[in-house]
Short mmCIF file of N, CA and C in Angstrom, two decimals:
data_model
loop_
_atom_site.label_atom_id
_atom_site.label_comp_id
_atom_site.label_asym_id
_atom_site.label_seq_id
_atom_site.Cartn_x
_atom_site.Cartn_y
_atom_site.Cartn_z
N MET A 1 -4.58 -19.15 3.93
CA MET A 1 -4.04 -17.80 3.93
C MET A 1 -4.71 -17.01 5.05
N GLU A 2 -3.91 -16.21 5.73
CA GLU A 2 -4.39 -15.40 6.85
C GLU A 2 -4.04 -13.94 6.60
N ILE A 3 -4.98 -13.05 6.88
CA ILE A 3 -4.72 -11.61 6.85
C ILE A 3 -4.57 -11.17 8.30
N ARG A 4 -3.49 -10.44 8.58
CA ARG A 4 -3.28 -9.93 9.94
C ARG A 4 -2.66 -8.54 9.86
N LYS A 5 -2.72 -7.83 10.98
CA LYS A 5 -2.12 -6.49 11.04
C LYS A 5 -0.61 -6.60 10.85
N MET A 6 -0.08 -5.66 10.10
CA MET A 6 1.36 -5.61 9.88
C MET A 6 2.05 -5.09 11.14
N GLN A 7 3.21 -5.66 11.42
CA GLN A 7 4.06 -5.23 12.51
C GLN A 7 5.42 -4.85 11.91
N ILE A 8 6.16 -4.01 12.60
CA ILE A 8 7.44 -3.58 12.06
C ILE A 8 8.39 -4.77 11.88
N GLY A 9 8.21 -5.83 12.63
CA GLY A 9 9.03 -7.03 12.45
C GLY A 9 8.83 -7.68 11.09
N ASP A 10 7.77 -7.31 10.38
CA ASP A 10 7.49 -7.83 9.04
C ASP A 10 8.25 -7.06 7.96
N TYR A 11 8.91 -5.98 8.34
CA TYR A 11 9.46 -5.06 7.35
C TYR A 11 10.36 -5.72 6.31
N ASP A 12 11.32 -6.51 6.71
CA ASP A 12 12.26 -7.09 5.74
C ASP A 12 11.54 -7.94 4.71
N ASP A 13 10.58 -8.75 5.15
CA ASP A 13 9.82 -9.58 4.21
C ASP A 13 8.94 -8.73 3.31
N VAL A 14 8.33 -7.69 3.87
CA VAL A 14 7.49 -6.80 3.07
C VAL A 14 8.33 -6.06 2.03
N TYR A 15 9.49 -5.57 2.43
CA TYR A 15 10.35 -4.85 1.49
C TYR A 15 10.79 -5.78 0.35
N ALA A 16 11.14 -7.00 0.68
CA ALA A 16 11.52 -7.98 -0.35
C ALA A 16 10.35 -8.22 -1.30
N LEU A 17 9.15 -8.28 -0.76
CA LEU A 17 7.95 -8.44 -1.59
C LEU A 17 7.80 -7.25 -2.53
N TRP A 18 7.92 -6.04 -2.00
CA TRP A 18 7.82 -4.85 -2.86
C TRP A 18 8.84 -4.90 -3.98
N MET A 19 10.05 -5.31 -3.67
CA MET A 19 11.10 -5.36 -4.68
C MET A 19 10.83 -6.42 -5.75
N ALA A 20 10.03 -7.41 -5.43
CA ALA A 20 9.68 -8.47 -6.38
C ALA A 20 8.55 -8.06 -7.32
N CYS A 21 7.95 -6.91 -7.05
CA CYS A 21 6.79 -6.47 -7.83
C CYS A 21 7.16 -5.28 -8.71
N THR A 22 7.07 -5.48 -10.02
CA THR A 22 7.37 -4.37 -10.92
C THR A 22 6.29 -3.30 -10.81
N GLY A 23 6.71 -2.07 -11.00
CA GLY A 23 5.78 -0.95 -10.96
C GLY A 23 5.69 -0.26 -9.63
N MET A 24 6.33 -0.81 -8.59
CA MET A 24 6.31 -0.17 -7.28
C MET A 24 7.22 1.06 -7.33
N GLY A 25 6.76 2.13 -6.74
CA GLY A 25 7.57 3.33 -6.63
C GLY A 25 7.91 3.56 -5.16
N LEU A 26 9.12 3.26 -4.78
CA LEU A 26 9.55 3.39 -3.40
C LEU A 26 10.58 4.50 -3.29
N ASN A 27 10.82 4.96 -2.06
CA ASN A 27 11.92 5.90 -1.86
C ASN A 27 12.63 5.56 -0.57
N ASN A 28 13.82 6.08 -0.43
CA ASN A 28 14.69 5.71 0.68
C ASN A 28 14.29 6.32 2.02
N LEU A 29 13.36 7.26 2.06
CA LEU A 29 12.95 7.87 3.32
C LEU A 29 11.63 7.27 3.82
N ASP A 30 10.56 7.50 3.08
CA ASP A 30 9.24 7.04 3.52
C ASP A 30 9.15 5.53 3.61
N ASP A 31 9.87 4.83 2.75
CA ASP A 31 9.76 3.38 2.68
C ASP A 31 10.89 2.66 3.40
N SER A 32 11.69 3.42 4.12
CA SER A 32 12.74 2.81 4.96
C SER A 32 12.08 2.16 6.17
N ARG A 33 12.84 1.37 6.90
CA ARG A 33 12.30 0.76 8.13
C ARG A 33 11.77 1.85 9.06
N ASP A 34 12.54 2.93 9.25
CA ASP A 34 12.09 4.01 10.14
C ASP A 34 10.82 4.67 9.62
N GLY A 35 10.76 4.90 8.32
CA GLY A 35 9.58 5.53 7.74
C GLY A 35 8.33 4.67 7.90
N ILE A 36 8.46 3.39 7.65
CA ILE A 36 7.31 2.48 7.79
C ILE A 36 6.95 2.31 9.26
N GLU A 37 7.95 2.29 10.13
CA GLU A 37 7.65 2.19 11.57
C GLU A 37 6.84 3.39 12.05
N ARG A 38 7.21 4.60 11.61
CA ARG A 38 6.43 5.80 11.96
C ARG A 38 5.00 5.68 11.45
N PHE A 39 4.86 5.20 10.21
CA PHE A 39 3.54 5.08 9.61
C PHE A 39 2.68 4.08 10.38
N ILE A 40 3.25 2.93 10.72
CA ILE A 40 2.48 1.91 11.45
C ILE A 40 2.10 2.41 12.85
N LYS A 41 3.00 3.15 13.50
CA LYS A 41 2.67 3.70 14.83
C LYS A 41 1.51 4.68 14.72
N ARG A 42 1.47 5.44 13.65
CA ARG A 42 0.39 6.42 13.44
C ARG A 42 -0.90 5.73 12.98
N ASN A 43 -0.77 4.61 12.30
CA ASN A 43 -1.91 3.89 11.72
C ASN A 43 -1.83 2.40 12.10
N PRO A 44 -1.93 2.09 13.38
CA PRO A 44 -1.70 0.71 13.82
C PRO A 44 -2.78 -0.28 13.41
N ASP A 45 -3.94 0.20 13.03
CA ASP A 45 -5.06 -0.69 12.75
C ASP A 45 -5.43 -0.79 11.28
N THR A 46 -4.61 -0.22 10.39
CA THR A 46 -5.01 -0.17 8.98
C THR A 46 -3.96 -0.70 8.00
N CYS A 47 -2.90 -1.28 8.50
CA CYS A 47 -1.86 -1.87 7.65
C CYS A 47 -1.89 -3.39 7.85
N PHE A 48 -1.88 -4.14 6.74
CA PHE A 48 -2.08 -5.58 6.84
C PHE A 48 -1.12 -6.34 5.93
N VAL A 49 -0.85 -7.58 6.34
CA VAL A 49 -0.11 -8.52 5.50
C VAL A 49 -0.97 -9.77 5.33
N ALA A 50 -0.73 -10.46 4.22
CA ALA A 50 -1.33 -11.76 3.96
C ALA A 50 -0.22 -12.79 4.10
N GLU A 51 -0.48 -13.83 4.87
CA GLU A 51 0.50 -14.88 5.09
C GLU A 51 -0.04 -16.21 4.58
N SER A 52 0.83 -16.96 3.96
CA SER A 52 0.52 -18.32 3.54
C SER A 52 1.71 -19.18 3.93
N GLU A 53 1.47 -20.20 4.71
CA GLU A 53 2.53 -21.11 5.17
C GLU A 53 3.69 -20.34 5.79
N ASN A 54 3.36 -19.40 6.68
CA ASN A 54 4.34 -18.58 7.41
C ASN A 54 5.20 -17.69 6.51
N LYS A 55 4.71 -17.41 5.31
CA LYS A 55 5.42 -16.52 4.39
C LYS A 55 4.49 -15.35 4.04
N ILE A 56 5.03 -14.14 4.09
CA ILE A 56 4.23 -12.97 3.70
C ILE A 56 4.13 -12.95 2.18
N VAL A 57 2.91 -13.01 1.69
CA VAL A 57 2.67 -13.07 0.24
C VAL A 57 1.91 -11.84 -0.26
N GLY A 58 1.47 -10.98 0.65
CA GLY A 58 0.76 -9.77 0.25
C GLY A 58 0.84 -8.72 1.34
N VAL A 59 0.63 -7.47 0.95
CA VAL A 59 0.69 -6.36 1.90
C VAL A 59 -0.16 -5.20 1.39
N ILE A 60 -0.73 -4.47 2.33
CA ILE A 60 -1.38 -3.19 2.02
C ILE A 60 -1.04 -2.23 3.15
N ILE A 61 -0.59 -1.06 2.78
CA ILE A 61 -0.28 0.00 3.74
C ILE A 61 -1.38 1.03 3.58
N ALA A 62 -2.15 1.25 4.63
CA ALA A 62 -3.25 2.22 4.56
C ALA A 62 -3.25 3.04 5.84
N GLY A 63 -3.74 4.25 5.74
CA GLY A 63 -3.82 5.12 6.89
C GLY A 63 -4.81 6.23 6.63
N ASN A 64 -4.90 7.16 7.56
CA ASN A 64 -5.83 8.27 7.39
C ASN A 64 -5.32 9.51 8.09
N ASP A 65 -5.88 10.63 7.69
CA ASP A 65 -5.54 11.91 8.31
C ASP A 65 -6.69 12.44 9.17
N GLY A 66 -7.66 11.57 9.46
CA GLY A 66 -8.83 11.97 10.22
C GLY A 66 -9.99 12.37 9.32
N ARG A 67 -9.73 12.60 8.05
CA ARG A 67 -10.75 12.99 7.09
C ARG A 67 -10.83 12.02 5.92
N ARG A 68 -9.69 11.66 5.36
CA ARG A 68 -9.63 10.76 4.21
C ARG A 68 -8.69 9.60 4.52
N GLY A 69 -8.99 8.47 3.89
CA GLY A 69 -8.11 7.33 3.96
C GLY A 69 -7.19 7.33 2.76
N TYR A 70 -6.03 6.78 2.92
CA TYR A 70 -5.05 6.71 1.84
C TYR A 70 -4.47 5.30 1.81
N ILE A 71 -4.32 4.78 0.61
CA ILE A 71 -3.76 3.44 0.41
C ILE A 71 -2.44 3.58 -0.31
N TYR A 72 -1.43 2.87 0.21
CA TYR A 72 -0.08 2.90 -0.35
C TYR A 72 0.43 1.48 -0.52
N HIS A 73 1.24 1.25 -1.50
CA HIS A 73 2.06 0.05 -1.63
C HIS A 73 1.32 -1.27 -1.42
N THR A 74 0.27 -1.45 -2.15
CA THR A 74 -0.44 -2.73 -2.14
C THR A 74 0.28 -3.66 -3.10
N ALA A 75 0.63 -4.85 -2.63
CA ALA A 75 1.39 -5.77 -3.49
C ALA A 75 1.11 -7.21 -3.07
N VAL A 76 1.17 -8.09 -4.08
CA VAL A 76 1.05 -9.53 -3.85
C VAL A 76 2.19 -10.19 -4.63
N GLU A 77 2.83 -11.17 -3.98
CA GLU A 77 3.90 -11.93 -4.66
C GLU A 77 3.38 -12.41 -6.01
N PRO A 78 4.16 -12.22 -7.07
CA PRO A 78 3.69 -12.59 -8.42
C PRO A 78 3.13 -14.01 -8.52
N GLN A 79 3.73 -14.99 -7.88
CA GLN A 79 3.23 -16.37 -8.01
C GLN A 79 1.95 -16.62 -7.21
N TYR A 80 1.52 -15.66 -6.37
CA TYR A 80 0.29 -15.80 -5.59
C TYR A 80 -0.85 -14.95 -6.13
N ARG A 81 -0.65 -14.31 -7.26
CA ARG A 81 -1.69 -13.45 -7.82
C ARG A 81 -2.83 -14.26 -8.42
N LYS A 82 -3.93 -13.56 -8.65
CA LYS A 82 -5.14 -14.16 -9.23
C LYS A 82 -5.80 -15.17 -8.28
N GLN A 83 -5.59 -14.99 -6.97
CA GLN A 83 -6.21 -15.86 -5.97
C GLN A 83 -7.11 -15.06 -5.02
N GLY A 84 -7.31 -13.77 -5.29
CA GLY A 84 -8.17 -12.95 -4.45
C GLY A 84 -7.47 -12.34 -3.25
N ILE A 85 -6.16 -12.49 -3.16
CA ILE A 85 -5.42 -11.97 -2.00
C ILE A 85 -5.47 -10.44 -1.95
N ALA A 86 -5.21 -9.80 -3.07
CA ALA A 86 -5.23 -8.33 -3.09
C ALA A 86 -6.62 -7.81 -2.76
N ARG A 87 -7.63 -8.43 -3.32
CA ARG A 87 -9.02 -8.02 -3.03
C ARG A 87 -9.31 -8.14 -1.53
N GLU A 88 -8.87 -9.22 -0.93
CA GLU A 88 -9.11 -9.42 0.51
C GLU A 88 -8.33 -8.38 1.33
N LEU A 89 -7.11 -8.09 0.94
CA LEU A 89 -6.34 -7.05 1.62
C LEU A 89 -7.05 -5.70 1.52
N VAL A 90 -7.51 -5.35 0.33
CA VAL A 90 -8.20 -4.07 0.14
C VAL A 90 -9.47 -4.04 0.97
N ASP A 91 -10.27 -5.09 0.92
CA ASP A 91 -11.51 -5.13 1.69
C ASP A 91 -11.22 -4.98 3.19
N THR A 92 -10.18 -5.65 3.67
CA THR A 92 -9.81 -5.57 5.08
C THR A 92 -9.40 -4.15 5.46
N ALA A 93 -8.57 -3.53 4.61
CA ALA A 93 -8.13 -2.15 4.88
C ALA A 93 -9.29 -1.17 4.83
N MET A 94 -10.19 -1.36 3.88
CA MET A 94 -11.34 -0.46 3.76
C MET A 94 -12.25 -0.58 4.98
N GLN A 95 -12.45 -1.79 5.48
CA GLN A 95 -13.25 -1.97 6.69
C GLN A 95 -12.55 -1.33 7.89
N ALA A 96 -11.24 -1.46 7.96
CA ALA A 96 -10.49 -0.85 9.06
C ALA A 96 -10.60 0.68 8.99
N LEU A 97 -10.50 1.24 7.79
CA LEU A 97 -10.66 2.69 7.65
C LEU A 97 -12.07 3.12 8.04
N LYS A 98 -13.05 2.36 7.62
CA LYS A 98 -14.44 2.66 7.99
C LYS A 98 -14.58 2.64 9.51
N GLY A 99 -13.93 1.67 10.16
CA GLY A 99 -13.96 1.59 11.61
C GLY A 99 -13.30 2.79 12.29
N CYS A 100 -12.45 3.50 11.57
CA CYS A 100 -11.81 4.72 12.08
C CYS A 100 -12.66 5.96 11.78
N GLY A 101 -13.84 5.75 11.20
CA GLY A 101 -14.71 6.87 10.86
C GLY A 101 -14.41 7.51 9.52
N ILE A 102 -13.66 6.83 8.68
CA ILE A 102 -13.28 7.37 7.38
C ILE A 102 -14.32 6.92 6.34
N ASN A 103 -14.76 7.86 5.50
CA ASN A 103 -15.81 7.59 4.52
C ASN A 103 -15.34 7.52 3.08
N LYS A 104 -14.10 7.88 2.83
CA LYS A 104 -13.59 7.90 1.46
C LYS A 104 -12.10 7.63 1.48
N ALA A 105 -11.62 6.85 0.51
CA ALA A 105 -10.19 6.55 0.44
C ALA A 105 -9.66 6.92 -0.94
N ALA A 106 -8.40 7.29 -0.97
CA ALA A 106 -7.73 7.69 -2.21
C ALA A 106 -6.40 6.95 -2.32
N LEU A 107 -5.89 6.91 -3.53
CA LEU A 107 -4.59 6.30 -3.77
C LEU A 107 -3.99 6.89 -5.03
N VAL A 108 -2.71 6.67 -5.22
CA VAL A 108 -1.99 7.14 -6.40
C VAL A 108 -1.34 5.93 -7.04
N VAL A 109 -1.48 5.81 -8.36
CA VAL A 109 -0.85 4.74 -9.12
C VAL A 109 -0.10 5.39 -10.28
N PHE A 110 1.13 4.96 -10.51
CA PHE A 110 1.85 5.47 -11.67
C PHE A 110 1.08 5.13 -12.93
N ASP A 111 1.03 6.06 -13.88
CA ASP A 111 0.26 5.81 -15.11
C ASP A 111 0.83 4.65 -15.91
N ARG A 112 2.11 4.38 -15.76
CA ARG A 112 2.73 3.28 -16.51
C ARG A 112 2.46 1.90 -15.88
N ASN A 113 1.88 1.88 -14.69
CA ASN A 113 1.59 0.63 -13.99
C ASN A 113 0.23 0.10 -14.47
N GLU A 114 0.24 -0.54 -15.62
CA GLU A 114 -1.00 -1.01 -16.24
C GLU A 114 -1.72 -2.03 -15.37
N ASN A 115 -0.99 -2.98 -14.80
CA ASN A 115 -1.63 -3.99 -13.95
C ASN A 115 -2.27 -3.35 -12.72
N GLY A 116 -1.54 -2.44 -12.11
CA GLY A 116 -2.07 -1.76 -10.93
C GLY A 116 -3.31 -0.94 -11.25
N ASN A 117 -3.27 -0.20 -12.34
CA ASN A 117 -4.43 0.61 -12.72
C ASN A 117 -5.63 -0.26 -13.05
N ALA A 118 -5.41 -1.37 -13.73
CA ALA A 118 -6.52 -2.29 -14.05
C ALA A 118 -7.12 -2.87 -12.77
N PHE A 119 -6.26 -3.24 -11.81
CA PHE A 119 -6.75 -3.79 -10.55
C PHE A 119 -7.60 -2.77 -9.81
N TRP A 120 -7.10 -1.54 -9.65
CA TRP A 120 -7.84 -0.54 -8.89
C TRP A 120 -9.15 -0.18 -9.56
N GLU A 121 -9.17 -0.17 -10.87
CA GLU A 121 -10.43 0.08 -11.58
C GLU A 121 -11.42 -1.04 -11.28
N LYS A 122 -10.94 -2.28 -11.32
CA LYS A 122 -11.80 -3.43 -11.02
C LYS A 122 -12.32 -3.36 -9.58
N MET A 123 -11.55 -2.78 -8.68
CA MET A 123 -11.95 -2.65 -7.27
C MET A 123 -12.91 -1.49 -7.05
N GLY A 124 -13.22 -0.73 -8.11
CA GLY A 124 -14.19 0.35 -7.99
C GLY A 124 -13.61 1.72 -7.74
N PHE A 125 -12.28 1.85 -7.79
CA PHE A 125 -11.65 3.15 -7.62
C PHE A 125 -11.68 3.87 -8.97
N THR A 126 -12.21 5.07 -8.99
CA THR A 126 -12.32 5.82 -10.23
C THR A 126 -11.17 6.80 -10.37
N MET A 127 -10.87 7.14 -11.61
CA MET A 127 -9.81 8.10 -11.90
C MET A 127 -10.42 9.49 -11.92
N ARG A 128 -9.82 10.41 -11.22
CA ARG A 128 -10.29 11.79 -11.20
C ARG A 128 -9.65 12.55 -12.35
N GLU A 129 -10.46 13.17 -13.17
CA GLU A 129 -9.97 13.98 -14.29
C GLU A 129 -9.93 15.46 -13.93
N ASP A 130 -10.51 15.81 -12.78
CA ASP A 130 -10.65 17.21 -12.40
C ASP A 130 -9.57 17.70 -11.44
N LEU A 131 -8.59 16.85 -11.14
CA LEU A 131 -7.55 17.21 -10.20
C LEU A 131 -6.17 17.16 -10.84
N VAL A 132 -5.29 17.93 -10.29
CA VAL A 132 -3.87 17.85 -10.63
C VAL A 132 -3.16 17.48 -9.34
N TYR A 133 -2.46 16.37 -9.34
CA TYR A 133 -1.73 15.93 -8.16
C TYR A 133 -0.42 16.70 -8.10
N ARG A 134 -0.14 17.28 -6.97
CA ARG A 134 1.10 18.04 -6.78
C ARG A 134 1.75 17.60 -5.47
N ASN A 135 3.07 17.67 -5.43
CA ASN A 135 3.77 17.45 -4.17
C ASN A 135 5.06 18.25 -4.18
N LYS A 136 5.63 18.39 -3.02
CA LYS A 136 6.90 19.09 -2.88
C LYS A 136 7.72 18.36 -1.83
N ALA A 137 8.91 17.99 -2.15
CA ALA A 137 9.78 17.30 -1.21
C ALA A 137 10.25 18.26 -0.13
N ILE A 138 10.15 17.85 1.10
CA ILE A 138 10.66 18.60 2.23
C ILE A 138 12.09 18.16 2.53
N ALA A 139 12.33 16.87 2.36
CA ALA A 139 13.66 16.29 2.53
C ALA A 139 14.05 15.62 1.22
N GLU A 140 15.33 15.64 0.93
CA GLU A 140 15.79 15.01 -0.32
C GLU A 140 15.69 13.50 -0.18
N MET A 141 15.10 12.88 -1.20
CA MET A 141 14.95 11.44 -1.18
C MET A 141 15.38 10.85 -2.51
N VAL A 142 15.68 9.58 -2.47
CA VAL A 142 16.08 8.84 -3.67
C VAL A 142 14.96 7.87 -4.00
N ARG A 143 14.51 7.91 -5.23
CA ARG A 143 13.43 7.01 -5.67
C ARG A 143 14.02 5.65 -6.04
N ILE A 144 13.32 4.61 -5.61
CA ILE A 144 13.73 3.24 -5.90
C ILE A 144 12.64 2.61 -6.73
N ASP A 145 12.90 2.37 -8.00
CA ASP A 145 11.91 1.75 -8.88
C ASP A 145 12.13 0.25 -8.94
N THR A 146 11.04 -0.47 -9.04
CA THR A 146 11.14 -1.91 -9.20
C THR A 146 10.69 -2.30 -10.58
#
């Protein structure tokens, strides 16, 4: 298995991977080819895929705003789980963020995503009880649940 930087040419395989993973929360704008291409151009050194036998089996989308790192859409093909792939992707992304001068990373997981929440807890990410997460859509988007 090899971890390498994600390229926009990986998009179709990555999207298929996301669709194979229950609990992913995608939308038609940010997670479109154009949306991911913008993100990769802004964060060219912090998005990675895991490949096994020329097949993408894992992905992590990470970036930063110059102050904090953010992790999005980490996924591993169901039949490749429990092999340390997600841990290696997270470690690689965290090192890349550190290399960008970032000292802290955050992420959002749906509360109903039990597997995801258990994984992130095992990885040392703590749940904040003192914050309320808020957002406001600037453009209308359609949510795609897997």
